[in-house]
DNA sequence: CAATTTCTTAACTGATGAGTTAAGGTTTGC
DNA sequence: GCAAACCTTAACTCATCAGTTAAGAAATTG
């Protein structure tokens, strides 16, 4: 089974520790504000050992960002099977929980703050996270159009609209005010309103779907609203 | 008239030069990446003189950000008088032109990147820029509701929706990819689609207003599309 | 257990950057 | 025109930080 020697396992585990430490420190202090000593201490290794794993600060920064790509989860992959409105409602909350997670917000701030000095990281992040997510939304919406439940010309625009309606406001707030993130109640306000507007503009049966949505909203106020962010 | 001595005028003009230089350098390099020597050179002053105007790097940073607040223009103040659809169309483009300006994007990236270390700057920026703009939109939309042209319960949510539909996608793209900003054609695609969805969801006469919008779009493809960003 | 590899400690180098100081030059006020 | 205020130049201090080096301690392998 384990074709890896103890030495190789150690190496892999320590590299993981270094990357985790790097994410934490870089996200807190930015690129220029981060010291390699701080990364070494955070990872529990010594500085010379750190340099055996990554040959420079820039190499570590780049490796850390590339490692983070894979962490972006696959949303919009598991429709609930309880109908389009329930699917959209579930997706909206899954997405909100992810996109407003403090660690992912810190990563986003880091990337935005450094993108002018490292232009490739912005493109890489966009392609690995938001773009993949957007195409997941597009696929789902196209399926609902084929089933006659939605009506639109351009799936990409429809997907962008859904995202913008539901999460642009709370995410902007969270990005600019890390010490006053939107409460669950505020998020619910944006999410529910966003879904209403989306259905009103895109549903082929807006009246029915809006009624379904209102039923869903009043049925689940506690299950979602009291759920904490930390799993 | 001029109650100011030559010395006082000089002082004011040089302080202005320092703040402009600081904005440029901080926006390019971030807080930690900026050197006071670079600010001195950019402003054309010597370093000791620079320290006579601002006692530390942090004081300069803070003064620069506070100075920038006043630059946020007052949009949504001058309706065209050609009807709601034309107003919204005009506002959308004015706003797009402002919010996608490279210098304002750089400033936004700087603030987002440093907000964890300087939490007050995020709040200050939000209040001086986006919040004021949002209340301008709210006032306008409330006026149209009073005139029977729009229908909504919550003016704040309606204003957030308008903003999110029109500009969240191109602004996100511009934030993350400074070297590939959205073209005028892409912006037009988002703006026009956003206005369509907004009118479909909020207008009391969606059919008429959508027809007006389509007429407007096909009437002005060149005037707007070829306009450059630099005034 | 013995040889090898890999780690840690601790001190070091060289560069850079915040903030200062002193000597002379220029501008301004009167 | 002359004195005071202000500026520049240039060099300096002190702290920090990326990256290195050498010695010995600990783990790994056979």
Short mmCIF file of C-alpha atoms (C1' of nucleotides) in Angstrom, two decimals:
data_model
loop_
_atom_site.label_atom_id
_atom_site.label_comp_id
_atom_site.label_asym_id
_atom_site.label_seq_id
_atom_site.Cartn_x
_atom_site.Cartn_y
_atom_site.Cartn_z
CA UNK A 1 0.00 0.00 0.00
CA UNK A 2 2.26 2.69 1.33
CA UNK A 3 4.99 2.96 -1.19
CA UNK A 4 6.19 6.08 0.58
CA UNK A 5 9.06 5.92 3.02
CA UNK A 6 8.79 7.63 6.38
CA UNK A 7 11.07 10.36 5.08
CA UNK A 8 8.84 11.08 2.09
CA UNK A 9 5.76 11.16 4.28
CA UNK A 10 7.41 13.64 6.61
CA UNK A 11 8.39 15.80 3.73
CA UNK A 12 4.86 15.91 2.39
CA UNK A 13 3.32 16.59 5.77
CA UNK A 14 5.77 19.38 6.51
CA UNK A 15 5.26 20.98 3.14
CA UNK A 16 1.55 21.00 3.93
CA UNK A 17 2.27 22.63 7.27
CA UNK A 18 4.40 25.29 5.61
CA UNK A 19 1.72 26.06 3.05
CA UNK A 20 -0.97 26.34 5.73
CA UNK A 21 1.24 28.62 7.79
CA UNK A 22 2.04 30.70 4.71
CA UNK A 23 -1.63 31.15 3.90
CA UNK A 24 -2.34 32.34 7.40
CA UNK A 25 0.58 34.73 7.63
CA UNK A 26 0.36 36.14 4.11
CA UNK A 27 -3.38 36.64 4.48
CA UNK A 28 -2.87 38.56 7.71
CA UNK A 29 0.08 40.71 6.73
CA UNK A 30 0.13 40.84 2.93
CA UNK A 31 3.12 39.92 0.81
CA UNK A 32 5.51 42.69 1.79
CA UNK A 33 4.39 42.63 5.39
CA UNK A 34 5.10 38.93 5.78
CA UNK A 35 8.48 37.78 7.08
CA UNK A 36 9.92 34.37 6.45
CA UNK A 37 10.69 34.16 10.16
CA UNK A 38 6.99 34.51 10.89
CA UNK A 39 6.17 31.72 8.44
CA UNK A 40 8.85 29.52 9.97
CA UNK A 41 7.53 30.08 13.49
CA UNK A 42 3.91 29.60 12.44
CA UNK A 43 4.79 26.33 10.74
CA UNK A 44 6.88 25.17 13.69
CA UNK A 45 9.97 24.74 11.54
CA UNK A 46 13.27 26.55 11.51
CA UNK A 47 14.12 29.06 8.83
CA UNK A 48 16.85 26.99 7.14
CA UNK A 49 14.45 24.06 6.93
CA UNK A 50 11.83 26.33 5.44
CA UNK A 51 14.30 27.30 2.74
CA UNK A 52 14.89 23.65 1.99
CA UNK A 53 11.24 23.35 1.02
CA UNK A 54 10.85 26.62 -0.87
CA UNK A 55 13.76 28.42 -2.38
CA UNK A 56 12.45 31.95 -1.87
CA UNK A 57 9.64 34.02 -0.43
CA UNK A 58 8.19 34.53 -3.88
CA UNK A 59 8.28 30.80 -4.66
CA UNK A 60 6.45 30.09 -1.41
CA UNK A 61 3.85 32.75 -2.16
CA UNK A 62 3.22 31.34 -5.59
CA UNK A 63 3.08 27.74 -4.39
CA UNK A 64 0.65 28.69 -1.64
CA UNK A 65 -1.74 30.37 -4.06
CA UNK A 66 -1.62 27.46 -6.47
CA UNK A 67 -2.28 25.05 -3.61
CA UNK A 68 -5.35 26.97 -2.56
CA UNK A 69 -7.07 26.58 -5.89
CA UNK A 70 -8.02 23.02 -5.21
CA UNK A 71 -9.80 23.97 -2.04
CA UNK A 72 -12.57 25.74 -3.91
CA UNK A 73 -15.49 23.44 -3.52
CA UNK A 74 -17.80 22.23 -6.19
CA UNK A 75 -21.12 23.84 -5.53
CA UNK A 76 -24.08 23.50 -7.80
CA UNK A 77 -23.21 19.85 -8.18
CA UNK A 78 -25.81 18.36 -5.90
CA UNK A 79 -29.32 19.61 -6.64
CA UNK A 80 -31.68 18.73 -3.86
CA UNK A 81 -34.26 17.06 -6.10
CA UNK A 82 -37.00 19.10 -4.44
CA UNK A 83 -37.58 21.40 -7.38
CA UNK A 84 -35.90 24.44 -8.89
CA UNK A 85 -36.84 26.95 -6.22
CA UNK A 86 -35.53 24.71 -3.45
CA UNK A 87 -32.38 24.05 -5.48
CA UNK A 88 -31.73 27.75 -5.98
CA UNK A 89 -32.39 28.48 -2.35
CA UNK A 90 -30.02 25.73 -1.24
CA UNK A 91 -27.33 26.80 -3.68
CA UNK A 92 -27.59 30.41 -2.59
CA UNK A 93 -26.92 29.48 1.02
CA UNK A 94 -24.15 27.02 0.25
CA UNK A 95 -22.49 29.69 -1.82
CA UNK A 96 -23.01 32.37 0.81
CA UNK A 97 -21.50 30.15 3.49
CA UNK A 98 -18.44 29.57 1.35
CA UNK A 99 -17.89 33.02 -0.07
CA UNK A 100 -18.28 34.73 3.29
CA UNK A 101 -15.96 32.39 5.20
CA UNK A 102 -13.36 34.56 6.95
CA UNK A 103 -10.40 32.58 5.62
CA UNK A 104 -11.60 32.76 2.02
CA UNK A 105 -12.29 36.47 2.41
CA UNK A 106 -8.75 36.97 3.72
CA UNK A 107 -7.39 35.11 0.73
CA UNK A 108 -9.48 37.24 -1.62
CA UNK A 109 -8.22 40.43 0.05
CA UNK A 110 -4.65 39.23 -0.26
CA UNK A 111 -5.04 38.48 -3.96
CA UNK A 112 -6.77 41.77 -4.72
CA UNK A 113 -4.13 43.66 -2.77
CA UNK A 114 -1.22 42.03 -4.56
CA UNK A 115 -2.65 41.59 -8.03
CA UNK A 116 -0.93 44.65 -9.46
CA UNK A 117 2.46 43.28 -8.48
CA UNK A 118 1.65 39.65 -9.37
CA UNK A 119 -0.81 39.91 -12.25
CA UNK A 120 -1.00 36.17 -12.88
CA UNK A 121 -2.50 35.39 -9.47
CA UNK A 122 -5.69 37.29 -10.23
CA UNK A 123 -6.31 35.40 -13.42
CA UNK A 124 -5.45 32.06 -11.78
CA UNK A 125 -7.81 32.71 -8.90
CA UNK A 126 -10.61 33.86 -11.17
CA UNK A 127 -10.31 30.78 -13.35
CA UNK A 128 -10.05 28.27 -10.54
CA UNK A 129 -12.77 29.68 -8.31
CA UNK A 130 -15.40 32.05 -9.65
CA UNK A 131 -15.25 30.92 -13.28
CA UNK A 132 -15.75 27.26 -12.43
CA UNK A 133 -18.54 28.13 -10.11
CA UNK A 134 -20.16 30.31 -12.72
CA UNK A 135 -20.12 27.52 -15.27
CA UNK A 136 -21.76 25.25 -12.69
CA UNK A 137 -24.55 27.79 -12.30
CA UNK A 138 -24.83 28.13 -16.07
CA UNK A 139 -25.21 24.39 -16.51
CA UNK A 140 -27.94 24.22 -13.93
CA UNK A 141 -29.82 27.20 -15.32
CA UNK A 142 -29.56 25.86 -18.86
CA UNK A 143 -31.07 22.60 -17.64
CA UNK A 144 -34.01 24.46 -16.14
CA UNK A 145 -34.45 26.40 -19.37
CA UNK A 146 -34.54 23.13 -21.31
CA UNK A 147 -37.18 21.92 -18.87
CA UNK A 148 -39.24 25.02 -19.62
CA UNK A 149 -38.92 26.51 -16.14
CA UNK A 150 -36.71 29.46 -16.99
CA UNK A 151 -36.49 31.82 -19.93
CA UNK A 152 -33.35 33.64 -21.04
CA UNK A 153 -31.10 34.15 -24.04
CA UNK A 154 -27.68 34.23 -22.49
CA UNK A 155 -26.89 31.69 -19.77
CA UNK A 156 -23.75 33.49 -18.70
CA UNK A 157 -25.61 36.73 -18.09
CA UNK A 158 -28.37 34.91 -16.23
CA UNK A 159 -25.79 33.23 -13.99
CA UNK A 160 -24.01 36.53 -13.35
CA UNK A 161 -27.33 38.11 -12.48
CA UNK A 162 -28.12 35.39 -9.97
CA UNK A 163 -24.76 35.81 -8.30
CA UNK A 164 -24.92 39.60 -8.35
CA UNK A 165 -28.43 39.74 -6.94
CA UNK A 166 -27.77 37.30 -4.14
CA UNK A 167 -24.26 37.98 -2.98
CA UNK A 168 -22.67 41.10 -4.37
CA UNK A 169 -23.94 43.30 -1.53
CA UNK A 170 -23.03 41.12 1.46
CA UNK A 171 -19.71 40.15 -0.05
CA UNK A 172 -18.73 43.74 -0.74
CA UNK A 173 -19.63 44.61 2.82
CA UNK A 174 -17.60 41.68 4.16
CA UNK A 175 -14.60 42.56 1.99
CA UNK A 176 -14.42 46.17 3.15
CA UNK A 177 -15.42 45.65 6.77
CA UNK A 178 -13.80 42.54 8.20
CA UNK A 179 -14.75 43.49 11.74
CA UNK A 180 -18.45 43.94 10.91
CA UNK A 181 -19.44 41.07 8.64
CA UNK A 182 -23.09 40.78 7.63
CA UNK A 183 -25.20 38.86 10.13
CA UNK A 184 -27.15 35.77 9.15
CA UNK A 185 -30.29 37.90 9.16
CA UNK A 186 -28.75 40.41 6.76
CA UNK A 187 -27.55 37.64 4.48
CA UNK A 188 -31.03 36.15 4.54
CA UNK A 189 -32.46 39.51 3.57
CA UNK A 190 -30.17 39.78 0.54
CA UNK A 191 -30.49 36.14 -0.48
CA UNK A 192 -34.28 36.08 -0.27
CA UNK A 193 -34.66 39.36 -2.10
CA UNK A 194 -32.17 38.27 -4.75
CA UNK A 195 -34.04 35.07 -5.39
CA UNK A 196 -37.34 36.95 -5.65
CA UNK A 197 -35.98 39.34 -8.24
CA UNK A 198 -34.31 36.55 -10.17
CA UNK A 199 -37.49 34.50 -10.35
CA UNK A 200 -39.56 37.53 -11.26
CA UNK A 201 -37.26 38.28 -14.18
CA UNK A 202 -36.44 34.78 -15.39
CA UNK A 203 -39.09 32.27 -14.33
CA UNK A 204 -41.68 31.11 -16.85
CA UNK A 205 -44.16 30.77 -13.95
CA UNK A 206 -43.16 33.65 -11.70
CA UNK A 207 -46.31 33.61 -9.60
CA UNK A 208 -46.04 29.93 -8.69
CA UNK A 209 -42.33 30.04 -8.11
CA UNK A 210 -42.53 33.14 -5.94
CA UNK A 211 -45.21 31.47 -3.84
CA UNK A 212 -43.01 28.40 -3.48
CA UNK A 213 -40.13 30.63 -2.44
CA UNK A 214 -42.15 32.45 0.20
CA UNK A 215 -43.30 29.11 1.61
CA UNK A 216 -39.70 27.95 1.75
CA UNK A 217 -38.54 31.13 3.43
CA UNK A 218 -41.15 31.03 6.15
CA UNK A 219 -40.68 27.29 6.64
CA UNK A 220 -36.94 27.37 7.32
CA UNK A 221 -36.14 30.47 9.26
CA UNK A 222 -34.30 28.67 12.05
CA UNK A 223 -32.54 25.85 10.30
CA UNK A 224 -30.50 28.25 8.25
CA UNK A 225 -30.49 31.37 10.32
CA UNK A 226 -28.94 29.81 13.38
CA UNK A 227 -26.43 27.66 11.59
CA UNK A 228 -22.91 28.71 12.41
CA UNK A 229 -20.20 29.25 9.85
CA UNK A 230 -17.64 26.93 11.41
CA UNK A 231 -18.44 23.33 10.56
CA UNK B 1 -8.84 88.52 -1.80
CA UNK B 2 -5.81 86.40 -1.14
CA UNK B 3 -5.41 86.44 2.60
CA UNK B 4 -2.78 83.74 2.26
CA UNK B 5 0.89 84.60 2.21
CA UNK B 6 3.14 83.10 -0.39
CA UNK B 7 4.54 80.75 2.25
CA UNK B 8 1.11 79.43 3.13
CA UNK B 9 0.23 78.94 -0.51
CA UNK B 10 3.43 77.01 -1.06
CA UNK B 11 2.75 74.85 1.92
CA UNK B 12 -0.72 73.98 0.70
CA UNK B 13 0.41 73.31 -2.83
CA UNK B 14 3.24 71.07 -1.66
CA UNK B 15 1.02 69.17 0.71
CA UNK B 16 -1.27 68.53 -2.24
CA UNK B 17 1.70 67.30 -4.28
CA UNK B 18 2.74 64.97 -1.48
CA UNK B 19 -0.74 63.53 -1.14
CA UNK B 20 -1.02 62.96 -4.89
CA UNK B 21 2.35 61.28 -4.94
CA UNK B 22 1.41 59.17 -1.94
CA UNK B 23 -1.79 58.00 -3.61
CA UNK B 24 0.11 56.95 -6.68
CA UNK B 25 2.90 55.15 -4.87
CA UNK B 26 0.77 53.49 -2.19
CA UNK B 27 -1.72 52.32 -4.80
CA UNK B 28 1.06 50.77 -6.87
CA UNK B 29 3.07 49.13 -4.11
CA UNK B 30 0.74 48.74 -1.12
CA UNK B 31 1.47 50.05 2.33
CA UNK B 32 4.43 47.85 3.26
CA UNK B 33 5.82 47.95 -0.24
CA UNK B 34 5.92 51.74 -0.35
CA UNK B 35 9.06 53.58 0.70
CA UNK B 36 9.12 57.14 1.90
CA UNK B 37 12.01 57.75 -0.50
CA UNK B 38 9.74 56.77 -3.35
CA UNK B 39 7.05 59.18 -2.16
CA UNK B 40 9.64 61.94 -1.79
CA UNK B 41 10.96 61.39 -5.31
CA UNK B 42 7.47 61.14 -6.81
CA UNK B 43 6.46 64.39 -5.12
CA UNK B 44 9.68 66.13 -6.17
CA UNK B 45 10.57 66.96 -2.59
CA UNK B 46 13.38 65.80 -0.38
CA UNK B 47 12.82 63.31 2.39
CA UNK B 48 13.41 65.72 5.30
CA UNK B 49 10.90 68.13 3.78
CA UNK B 50 8.43 65.30 3.40
CA UNK B 51 8.79 64.60 7.12
CA UNK B 52 8.05 68.22 7.86
CA UNK B 53 4.65 67.79 6.26
CA UNK B 54 3.79 64.36 7.67
CA UNK B 55 5.39 63.03 10.79
CA UNK B 56 5.37 59.37 9.79
CA UNK B 57 4.53 56.93 7.03
CA UNK B 58 1.37 55.92 8.82
CA UNK B 59 0.24 59.53 9.25
CA UNK B 60 0.78 60.12 5.54
CA UNK B 61 -1.17 57.00 4.64
CA UNK B 62 -4.06 58.00 6.81
CA UNK B 63 -4.09 61.60 5.56
CA UNK B 64 -4.02 60.41 1.96
CA UNK B 65 -7.03 58.15 2.42
CA UNK B 66 -9.00 60.86 4.19
CA UNK B 67 -8.17 63.30 1.41
CA UNK B 68 -9.44 60.90 -1.21
CA UNK B 69 -12.92 60.73 0.23
CA UNK B 70 -13.88 64.06 -1.18
CA UNK B 71 -13.00 63.01 -4.68
CA UNK B 72 -15.93 60.62 -4.92
CA UNK B 73 -18.26 62.36 -7.26
CA UNK B 74 -21.92 62.96 -6.81
CA UNK B 75 -23.69 60.80 -9.30
CA UNK B 76 -27.41 60.40 -9.46
CA UNK B 77 -27.68 64.12 -8.89
CA UNK B 78 -28.48 65.24 -12.40
CA UNK B 79 -31.35 63.31 -13.97
CA UNK B 80 -31.51 63.89 -17.68
CA UNK B 81 -35.17 64.87 -17.70
CA UNK B 82 -35.77 62.48 -20.57
CA UNK B 83 -37.65 59.93 -18.55
CA UNK B 84 -36.80 57.17 -16.12
CA UNK B 85 -35.31 54.72 -18.60
CA UNK B 86 -32.99 57.34 -20.04
CA UNK B 87 -32.06 58.42 -16.52
CA UNK B 88 -31.20 54.91 -15.46
CA UNK B 89 -29.23 54.32 -18.64
CA UNK B 90 -27.28 57.53 -18.15
CA UNK B 91 -26.62 56.84 -14.50
CA UNK B 92 -25.45 53.31 -15.22
CA UNK B 93 -22.83 54.61 -17.64
CA UNK B 94 -21.71 57.47 -15.45
CA UNK B 95 -21.29 55.05 -12.63
CA UNK B 96 -19.50 52.51 -14.79
CA UNK B 97 -17.09 55.16 -16.03
CA UNK B 98 -16.27 56.14 -12.47
CA UNK B 99 -16.12 52.78 -10.80
CA UNK B 100 -13.93 51.25 -13.50
CA UNK B 101 -11.45 54.13 -13.63
CA UNK B 102 -7.98 52.63 -13.18
CA UNK B 103 -6.99 55.01 -10.41
CA UNK B 104 -10.13 54.37 -8.39
CA UNK B 105 -9.70 50.63 -8.87
CA UNK B 106 -6.13 50.90 -7.61
CA UNK B 107 -7.36 52.77 -4.57
CA UNK B 108 -10.02 50.16 -3.93
CA UNK B 109 -7.43 47.37 -4.20
CA UNK B 110 -5.17 49.20 -1.77
CA UNK B 111 -7.95 49.61 0.77
CA UNK B 112 -9.11 46.01 0.48
CA UNK B 113 -5.55 44.77 0.79
CA UNK B 114 -4.81 46.80 3.91
CA UNK B 115 -8.18 46.73 5.63
CA UNK B 116 -7.22 43.96 8.05
CA UNK B 117 -4.31 45.99 9.35
CA UNK B 118 -6.15 49.34 9.26
CA UNK B 119 -9.78 48.44 9.93
CA UNK B 120 -11.02 52.00 10.04
CA UNK B 121 -10.14 52.72 6.41
CA UNK B 122 -12.66 50.20 5.09
CA UNK B 123 -15.49 51.73 7.00
CA UNK B 124 -14.45 55.25 6.08
CA UNK B 125 -14.27 54.38 2.38
CA UNK B 126 -17.58 52.57 2.44
CA UNK B 127 -19.33 55.50 4.10
CA UNK B 128 -17.83 58.20 1.95
CA UNK B 129 -18.18 56.46 -1.41
CA UNK B 130 -20.56 53.55 -1.91
CA UNK B 131 -22.95 54.44 0.90
CA UNK B 132 -23.47 57.98 -0.33
CA UNK B 133 -23.90 56.75 -3.84
CA UNK B 134 -26.39 54.14 -2.72
CA UNK B 135 -28.49 56.71 -0.93
CA UNK B 136 -28.50 58.78 -4.12
CA UNK B 137 -29.87 55.81 -6.04
CA UNK B 138 -32.42 55.15 -3.30
CA UNK B 139 -33.70 58.71 -3.46
CA UNK B 140 -34.11 58.55 -7.19
CA UNK B 141 -35.84 55.17 -7.14
CA UNK B 142 -38.16 56.30 -4.33
CA UNK B 143 -39.11 59.28 -6.46
CA UNK B 144 -40.02 57.01 -9.35
CA UNK B 145 -42.03 54.80 -7.02
CA UNK B 146 -43.95 57.85 -5.80
CA UNK B 147 -44.60 58.70 -9.45
CA UNK B 148 -46.02 55.23 -9.99
CA UNK B 149 -43.29 54.07 -12.34
CA UNK B 150 -41.62 51.54 -10.08
CA UNK B 151 -42.89 49.07 -7.51
CA UNK B 152 -40.91 47.80 -4.54
CA UNK B 153 -41.05 47.53 -0.75
CA UNK B 154 -37.48 48.18 0.24
CA UNK B 155 -35.65 51.01 -1.52
CA UNK B 156 -32.29 49.91 -0.21
CA UNK B 157 -32.65 46.44 -1.64
CA UNK B 158 -33.87 47.83 -4.95
CA UNK B 159 -30.84 50.11 -5.14
CA UNK B 160 -28.47 47.27 -4.25
CA UNK B 161 -30.10 45.16 -6.95
CA UNK B 162 -29.62 47.83 -9.56
CA UNK B 163 -25.97 48.18 -8.67
CA UNK B 164 -25.40 44.43 -8.47
CA UNK B 165 -27.10 43.73 -11.78
CA UNK B 166 -25.28 46.43 -13.68
CA UNK B 167 -21.79 46.51 -12.29
CA UNK B 168 -20.91 43.66 -10.00
CA UNK B 169 -19.63 41.45 -12.82
CA UNK B 170 -17.44 43.97 -14.68
CA UNK B 171 -16.13 45.46 -11.47
CA UNK B 172 -15.15 42.09 -10.07
CA UNK B 173 -13.38 41.31 -13.31
CA UNK B 174 -11.57 44.64 -13.24
CA UNK B 175 -10.54 44.21 -9.60
CA UNK B 176 -8.99 40.80 -10.14
CA UNK B 177 -7.53 41.35 -13.59
CA UNK B 178 -5.99 44.82 -13.88
CA UNK B 179 -4.28 43.93 -17.13
CA UNK B 180 -7.49 42.75 -18.81
CA UNK B 181 -10.19 45.24 -17.90
CA UNK B 182 -13.61 44.75 -19.49
CA UNK B 183 -13.96 46.40 -22.87
CA UNK B 184 -16.64 48.98 -23.59
CA UNK B 185 -18.56 46.29 -25.45
CA UNK B 186 -18.47 43.97 -22.45
CA UNK B 187 -19.55 46.74 -20.14
CA UNK B 188 -22.40 47.54 -22.49
CA UNK B 189 -23.45 43.91 -22.43
CA UNK B 190 -23.61 43.88 -18.63
CA UNK B 191 -25.19 47.31 -18.32
CA UNK B 192 -27.89 46.67 -20.88
CA UNK B 193 -28.73 43.26 -19.50
CA UNK B 194 -28.77 44.59 -15.95
CA UNK B 195 -31.18 47.34 -16.88
CA UNK B 196 -33.45 44.87 -18.65
CA UNK B 197 -33.63 42.60 -15.63
CA UNK B 198 -34.14 45.52 -13.28
CA UNK B 199 -37.01 46.92 -15.33
CA UNK B 200 -38.58 43.50 -15.73
CA UNK B 201 -38.57 43.00 -11.98
CA UNK B 202 -39.38 46.50 -10.77
CA UNK B 203 -41.18 48.52 -13.45
CA UNK B 204 -44.91 49.00 -13.26
CA UNK B 205 -44.98 49.06 -17.07
CA UNK B 206 -42.26 46.57 -17.96
CA UNK B 207 -43.28 46.18 -21.60
CA UNK B 208 -43.20 49.89 -22.36
CA UNK B 209 -40.03 50.52 -20.42
CA UNK B 210 -38.22 47.59 -22.00
CA UNK B 211 -39.20 48.87 -25.44
CA UNK B 212 -37.91 52.32 -24.52
CA UNK B 213 -34.67 50.75 -23.33
CA UNK B 214 -34.17 48.77 -26.53
CA UNK B 215 -34.74 51.93 -28.56
CA UNK B 216 -32.18 53.74 -26.45
CA UNK B 217 -29.65 50.97 -26.79
CA UNK B 218 -29.87 50.75 -30.54
CA UNK B 219 -29.92 54.54 -30.89
CA UNK B 220 -26.68 55.20 -29.02
CA UNK B 221 -24.26 52.45 -29.81
CA UNK B 222 -21.47 54.76 -30.91
CA UNK B 223 -21.81 57.72 -28.64
CA UNK B 224 -21.13 55.61 -25.59
CA UNK B 225 -19.19 52.72 -26.96
CA UNK B 226 -16.42 54.81 -28.47
CA UNK B 227 -16.08 57.23 -25.63
CA UNK B 228 -12.74 56.90 -23.94
CA UNK B 229 -12.23 56.73 -20.21
CA UNK B 230 -9.77 59.60 -19.97
CA UNK B 231 -11.61 62.90 -20.08
"C1'" DC C 1 23.82 -0.25 16.18
"C1'" DA C 2 26.25 2.48 12.77
"C1'" DA C 3 26.16 5.39 8.76
"C1'" DT C 4 23.50 8.73 6.55
"C1'" DT C 5 20.35 12.10 6.05
"C1'" DT C 6 17.81 15.78 7.78
"C1'" DC C 7 16.76 18.70 11.29
"C1'" DT C 8 17.65 22.81 14.74
"C1'" DT C 9 20.11 26.49 16.82
"C1'" DA C 10 22.38 30.54 16.56
"C1'" DA C 11 24.92 33.62 14.63
"C1'" DC C 12 26.06 36.05 10.43
"C1'" DT C 13 25.89 38.97 5.74
"C1'" DG C 14 24.22 42.35 2.95
"C1'" DA C 15 20.57 45.13 1.63
"C1'" DT C 16 16.92 48.10 2.45
"C1'" DG C 17 14.11 51.31 4.71
"C1'" DA C 18 12.24 54.66 8.55
"C1'" DG C 19 13.48 58.52 10.49
"C1'" DT C 20 17.40 62.08 11.80
"C1'" DT C 21 21.07 65.46 11.59
"C1'" DA C 22 24.11 69.05 10.09
"C1'" DA C 23 25.92 72.17 6.45
"C1'" DG C 24 25.00 75.09 3.09
"C1'" DG C 25 21.71 77.17 -0.43
"C1'" DT C 26 17.29 79.57 -1.76
"C1'" DT C 27 13.06 82.01 -0.98
"C1'" DT C 28 10.25 85.14 1.41
"C1'" DG C 29 8.91 89.01 4.30
"C1'" DC C 30 9.79 93.49 5.43
"C1'" DG D 1 19.10 94.29 0.88
"C1'" DC D 2 19.05 91.55 4.84
"C1'" DA D 3 17.50 88.41 8.32
"C1'" DA D 4 14.43 84.67 9.22
"C1'" DA D 5 12.29 80.78 7.67
"C1'" DC D 6 12.46 77.06 4.72
"C1'" DC D 7 14.56 74.02 1.51
"C1'" DT D 8 18.07 70.47 -0.36
"C1'" DT D 9 21.89 67.39 -0.24
"C1'" DA D 10 24.21 63.87 1.68
"C1'" DA D 11 25.48 61.22 4.98
"C1'" DC D 12 24.23 58.77 9.08
"C1'" DT D 13 21.68 55.55 12.81
"C1'" DC D 14 19.25 51.81 13.90
"C1'" DA D 15 16.13 48.22 13.01
"C1'" DT D 16 14.45 44.70 10.13
"C1'" DC D 17 14.52 41.22 6.85
"C1'" DA D 18 15.86 37.76 2.94
"C1'" DG D 19 18.82 34.40 2.61
"C1'" DT D 20 23.26 31.70 4.29
"C1'" DT D 21 26.55 29.12 6.98
"C1'" DA D 22 28.52 25.99 10.33
"C1'" DA D 23 28.08 22.98 14.22
"C1'" DG D 24 25.84 19.67 16.57
"C1'" DA D 25 21.45 16.97 17.72
"C1'" DA D 26 17.86 13.80 16.26
"C1'" DA D 27 15.65 10.79 13.41
"C1'" DT D 28 15.82 7.24 9.64
"C1'" DT D 29 17.44 3.36 7.19
"C1'" DG D 30 19.73 -0.97 6.49
#
